[in-house]
XYZ file of C-alpha atoms in Angstrom:
351
model
C -66.505 174.146 -18.527
C -63.616 173.150 -20.296
C -61.775 173.729 -17.525
C -63.628 171.633 -15.537
C -63.461 168.648 -18.095
C -59.451 169.333 -17.960
C -59.343 169.126 -14.315
C -61.907 166.165 -14.607
C -59.070 164.388 -16.911
C -56.188 164.961 -14.474
C -58.165 163.209 -11.895
C -59.179 159.977 -13.504
C -55.793 159.488 -15.493
C -54.777 157.046 -12.806
C -57.448 154.938 -12.610
C -58.259 155.399 -16.190
C -54.425 153.784 -16.867
C -55.201 151.285 -14.606
C -58.654 149.671 -15.655
C -57.439 150.047 -19.029
C -54.188 147.924 -18.181
C -56.249 145.572 -16.037
C -58.863 144.725 -19.303
C -56.450 144.380 -22.130
C -54.458 142.467 -19.076
C -57.101 139.644 -18.498
C -58.053 140.185 -21.571
C -55.178 138.863 -23.552
C -54.368 135.954 -21.169
C -58.160 134.145 -22.214
C -57.235 135.074 -26.242
C -52.532 133.239 -25.806
C -54.062 130.826 -23.259
C -57.492 129.393 -25.515
C -57.439 127.879 -28.706
C -58.894 128.569 -31.415
C -59.350 125.501 -32.612
C -60.297 122.249 -31.560
C -60.175 119.040 -32.608
C -63.842 116.809 -31.874
C -66.487 114.888 -33.138
C -69.336 115.936 -33.722
C -72.669 114.660 -36.418
C -73.272 116.118 -39.587
C -76.615 117.354 -40.943
C -77.200 113.390 -41.723
C -76.734 111.941 -38.470
C -73.372 110.802 -39.417
C -70.694 110.609 -36.420
C -66.916 112.633 -37.453
C -64.064 114.078 -36.437
C -61.968 117.354 -37.518
C -61.334 120.496 -36.695
C -63.992 122.661 -34.932
C -64.470 126.162 -34.072
C -63.309 127.154 -30.313
C -64.464 129.890 -28.016
C -65.114 132.699 -29.105
C -64.275 134.126 -25.508
C -66.659 136.746 -26.391
C -67.407 137.041 -22.857
C -64.614 137.927 -21.491
C -64.578 142.091 -22.770
C -69.009 141.444 -21.782
C -67.511 141.015 -18.860
C -65.356 143.619 -18.222
C -67.533 145.863 -19.408
C -70.915 144.539 -17.583
C -68.384 145.483 -14.268
C -67.014 148.304 -15.077
C -70.863 150.287 -16.271
C -71.059 149.118 -12.092
C -68.034 149.972 -10.151
C -67.538 153.878 -12.686
C -70.786 155.598 -11.162
C -69.772 154.296 -7.236
C -66.936 156.086 -8.068
C -67.902 159.450 -10.137
C -70.870 160.495 -8.401
C -70.331 159.300 -5.004
C -69.042 162.962 -4.519
C -73.085 163.648 -3.885
C -73.119 161.064 -0.698
C -70.381 162.839 1.712
C -71.129 166.613 3.405
C -67.680 167.502 3.188
C -67.406 166.728 -0.331
C -70.409 168.011 -2.034
C -70.322 171.302 -0.515
C -67.091 171.814 -1.682
C -68.506 170.633 -5.160
C -71.748 172.247 -4.656
C -69.564 175.841 -4.463
C -67.895 176.025 -7.237
C -69.056 178.467 -10.239
C -69.988 176.012 -12.219
C -73.836 174.542 -12.576
C -74.983 171.278 -10.633
C -75.834 169.920 -14.425
C -72.646 170.549 -15.594
C -70.710 168.780 -13.364
C -73.194 166.223 -13.148
C -71.713 165.885 -17.381
C -68.267 166.623 -16.471
C -68.790 163.250 -13.983
C -70.824 161.475 -16.256
C -68.632 162.062 -19.356
C -64.953 161.223 -16.776
C -66.536 158.084 -16.140
C -67.571 157.430 -19.953
C -63.490 157.531 -20.520
C -63.459 155.484 -17.616
C -65.541 152.821 -19.211
C -65.558 153.053 -22.612
C -61.448 153.146 -23.315
C -60.377 150.249 -21.563
C -63.142 148.442 -23.321
C -62.006 149.551 -26.083
C -58.590 148.746 -26.027
C -58.954 145.124 -25.210
C -61.209 144.906 -27.293
C -59.593 145.815 -29.915
C -55.972 144.008 -28.967
C -57.556 140.850 -27.989
C -59.653 140.471 -31.714
C -56.726 141.469 -33.822
C -54.871 138.664 -31.586
C -57.831 135.943 -31.986
C -57.524 137.313 -35.980
C -54.470 137.534 -36.743
C -54.189 133.087 -35.940
C -55.782 131.040 -37.517
C -59.343 130.253 -36.417
C -62.916 128.605 -38.452
C -64.770 132.383 -36.627
C -66.716 134.973 -38.706
C -64.634 137.363 -38.121
C -66.914 139.964 -39.284
C -69.375 139.492 -36.381
C -66.735 140.904 -33.644
C -66.920 143.952 -35.015
C -70.730 144.222 -34.833
C -70.467 143.140 -31.306
C -67.966 145.946 -30.596
C -70.547 148.490 -31.646
C -74.178 147.077 -30.500
C -71.710 145.882 -26.913
C -70.939 150.147 -27.103
C -74.771 150.773 -26.735
C -75.563 148.547 -24.649
C -72.721 149.336 -22.480
C -73.715 153.394 -22.685
C -77.510 152.019 -21.810
C -76.572 150.228 -18.621
C -74.280 152.958 -17.261
C -77.152 155.217 -17.083
C -79.472 152.904 -15.566
C -76.639 152.135 -12.800
C -75.968 155.655 -12.869
C -79.372 156.771 -12.272
C -79.995 154.253 -9.471
C -76.601 154.940 -7.218
C -77.576 158.787 -7.424
C -80.616 157.958 -5.981
C -78.997 156.686 -2.816
C -77.530 159.567 0.385
C -75.450 157.169 1.040
C -72.155 155.052 -0.679
C -73.372 151.764 0.706
C -76.944 152.545 -0.680
C -76.472 153.235 -3.318
C -74.318 150.308 -4.202
C -77.503 148.295 -3.199
C -79.863 150.295 -5.111
C -77.446 149.389 -8.256
C -77.333 145.683 -7.070
C -81.514 145.472 -5.991
C -82.887 147.143 -9.328
C -80.661 145.043 -11.398
C -82.600 142.355 -10.497
C -85.935 143.670 -9.791
C -87.675 142.692 -12.631
C -86.729 139.301 -12.570
C -88.677 138.895 -9.085
C -92.171 138.737 -11.036
C -91.099 136.595 -13.880
C -90.369 133.931 -12.044
C -93.956 134.121 -10.745
C -95.569 134.330 -14.142
C -93.697 131.784 -15.241
C -94.619 129.393 -12.099
C -98.119 130.305 -13.292
C -97.661 129.421 -16.515
C -95.676 126.662 -16.120
C -98.602 125.133 -14.544
C -101.274 126.017 -16.925
C -100.248 126.768 -19.596
C -99.352 123.970 -22.562
C -96.907 126.292 -24.064
C -94.640 126.334 -21.239
C -90.993 125.617 -23.210
C -91.988 128.813 -25.863
C -92.796 131.252 -22.803
C -89.829 129.691 -20.379
C -87.388 130.919 -23.717
C -89.966 134.386 -23.968
C -88.988 134.631 -20.181
C -86.510 133.444 -19.564
C -84.519 135.635 -16.429
C -81.847 136.603 -18.571
C -83.473 138.957 -20.613
C -85.010 141.257 -17.498
C -81.859 141.604 -15.725
C -80.270 144.916 -15.487
C -77.760 143.674 -17.950
C -79.263 141.386 -19.556
C -79.161 142.673 -22.838
C -75.301 142.798 -22.547
C -75.624 139.346 -22.460
C -77.888 138.309 -24.471
C -75.407 140.069 -27.387
C -72.239 138.565 -26.046
C -74.499 134.946 -25.877
C -76.360 135.870 -29.716
C -72.892 136.823 -31.353
C -70.537 133.915 -29.582
C -73.501 131.701 -31.818
C -73.043 133.358 -35.200
C -69.056 133.732 -34.776
C -68.813 129.878 -35.422
C -71.524 129.683 -37.982
C -74.823 129.388 -35.754
C -77.992 131.721 -35.271
C -78.564 134.296 -32.495
C -81.150 134.347 -29.637
C -84.792 135.221 -31.393
C -86.519 135.849 -28.080
C -83.188 138.321 -26.819
C -85.388 141.220 -28.329
C -86.472 141.358 -24.759
C -84.098 142.054 -23.435
C -83.333 144.685 -25.594
C -86.215 146.940 -25.840
C -86.077 146.597 -22.224
C -82.612 148.008 -21.560
C -83.141 150.279 -23.955
C -86.420 151.546 -22.638
C -84.953 151.948 -19.124
C -81.733 153.006 -20.061
C -83.116 155.943 -21.966
C -85.757 157.152 -19.435
C -82.537 156.855 -16.704
C -80.190 159.130 -18.709
C -83.233 161.498 -19.188
C -83.775 161.114 -15.056
C -80.109 161.747 -14.019
C -80.454 164.772 -15.788
C -83.878 166.256 -15.353
C -83.225 165.792 -11.318
C -79.685 167.137 -11.259
C -80.704 170.402 -9.801
C -82.709 169.661 -7.085
C -79.914 167.306 -5.545
C -80.255 169.086 -1.847
C -76.229 169.087 -0.551
C -78.224 168.650 2.552
C -78.761 165.298 1.813
C -75.943 163.861 1.997
C -75.999 160.749 4.240
C -79.022 161.493 5.280
C -81.601 158.023 4.869
C -82.168 156.945 1.455
C -85.969 157.137 1.207
C -86.160 157.856 -2.867
C -89.396 155.871 -4.005
C -86.158 153.935 -6.747
C -84.599 152.818 -3.849
C -85.088 150.843 -0.285
C -88.832 152.877 -0.195
C -90.392 150.119 -3.138
C -87.372 148.034 -3.827
C -87.758 145.715 -0.464
C -91.561 145.532 -0.112
C -91.961 144.607 -4.143
C -89.256 141.312 -3.232
C -90.451 141.090 0.657
C -94.226 140.197 -1.763
C -92.591 138.081 -4.921
C -90.421 136.354 -1.646
C -93.068 135.262 -0.076
C -95.100 135.044 -3.120
C -92.437 131.700 -4.018
C -93.544 129.850 -1.067
C -94.477 126.328 -1.596
C -97.242 125.860 0.553
C -97.690 122.251 -0.576
C -94.182 122.109 2.054
C -96.127 123.747 4.285
C -92.623 125.671 5.300
C -90.504 126.292 2.839
C -86.786 127.397 4.768
C -85.159 128.949 1.262
C -88.665 131.325 1.471
C -88.859 131.446 4.781
C -85.672 132.575 4.615
C -85.840 135.614 1.814
C -88.920 136.611 3.301
C -87.007 137.174 6.884
C -84.080 138.631 5.217
C -86.243 141.231 3.277
C -88.256 142.093 6.342
C -85.209 142.819 8.182
C -83.351 144.650 5.188
C -86.317 147.522 6.324
C -84.827 147.596 9.768
C -81.248 148.220 8.458
C -82.599 150.303 5.944
C -84.593 152.931 8.640
C -81.831 152.936 11.005
C -84.041 151.950 13.375
C -86.346 148.922 14.982
C -88.937 151.947 15.386
C -90.800 151.917 12.387
C -94.115 154.492 11.521
C -97.130 153.505 11.015
C -96.940 154.431 7.697
C -94.062 151.970 7.163
C -95.217 148.858 8.738
C -98.376 148.983 6.440
C -96.378 148.208 2.622
C -94.150 145.805 4.351
C -97.497 143.474 6.244
C -99.106 144.462 2.766
C -96.862 142.963 0.820
C -96.649 140.043 3.029
C -100.139 139.603 3.360
C -100.530 139.756 -0.420
C -97.895 136.719 -0.856
C -99.622 135.124 1.746
C -102.528 135.578 -0.362
C -101.532 134.171 -3.948
C -99.367 131.058 -2.355
C -102.900 130.008 -1.108
C -104.234 130.957 -4.376
C -101.905 129.383 -6.149
C -102.766 126.554 -4.098
C -105.876 125.880 -3.934
C -107.432 127.207 -7.393
C -103.837 127.156 -9.987
C -101.695 124.091 -9.006
C -104.638 120.951 -8.036
């Protein structure tokens, strides 16, 4: 285990240095180019227009974006060895259990993600704090520790989704499709509630798409702490994103290591037929794309294009135009169910 980890450190040393330099240079470039204090007019509590100094841009979105990008990029780097026949045969022939190999790769992934983030965040915030500003600087520390946890959960989710695939391209697609999967039913629910409920403003805030995206917790942390750093309050509905991220992240970490031993080397470069991939994602997206069609306009080009794209994606997934009955049935059922929702909405809800 120790030998394997030392080998992993040598293997990732170059990309670790590159990521750290890029992340640090990017954040520092924003910090040096953005004023911490701006001079403009504002309205006080009595409604009187005043002119004075106000807090500038906190730039918390920059390190958050860096962390989020790394949480998508690094899993594809660290676990792609499972998707090449020669590579997986080599790694699985080593005298180390698959769980330990996965653990070593995961620890290396942590270094690739969090070292660049920590270094860039520390240097950037140090410069912000050492210059004149009107910020509540203590909240930068709070954001730092909270974002580490959010990044850990996001990394686990992406690592699990990526490793469900047997090809590199499929793994990347699994991560991206999984990121937005929960926003599909959320959009339909919002559409129904907006047409039937008097509480649409509150419901829209609760069901904001950002709360249901894979990186939603990290984004909501950035938005909430930005507000608190300049003297405001955080988003009261952000707890939805935090709770969902915690559940999905913990479940993903468990699933990642629980299924490590069952991974077969001969699956590399084969069709990715995991239940956590195209097999479920495509029918789900097809259903909600179909359900989003506006029946009042009969043929909505945008929605129809998404429906056609969803159906065509299945042919790409199977690498063939010949689909078996068990593959056609989910697609047909998704399309018919979505069509049923369209007419149900048009005749009974919107009317």
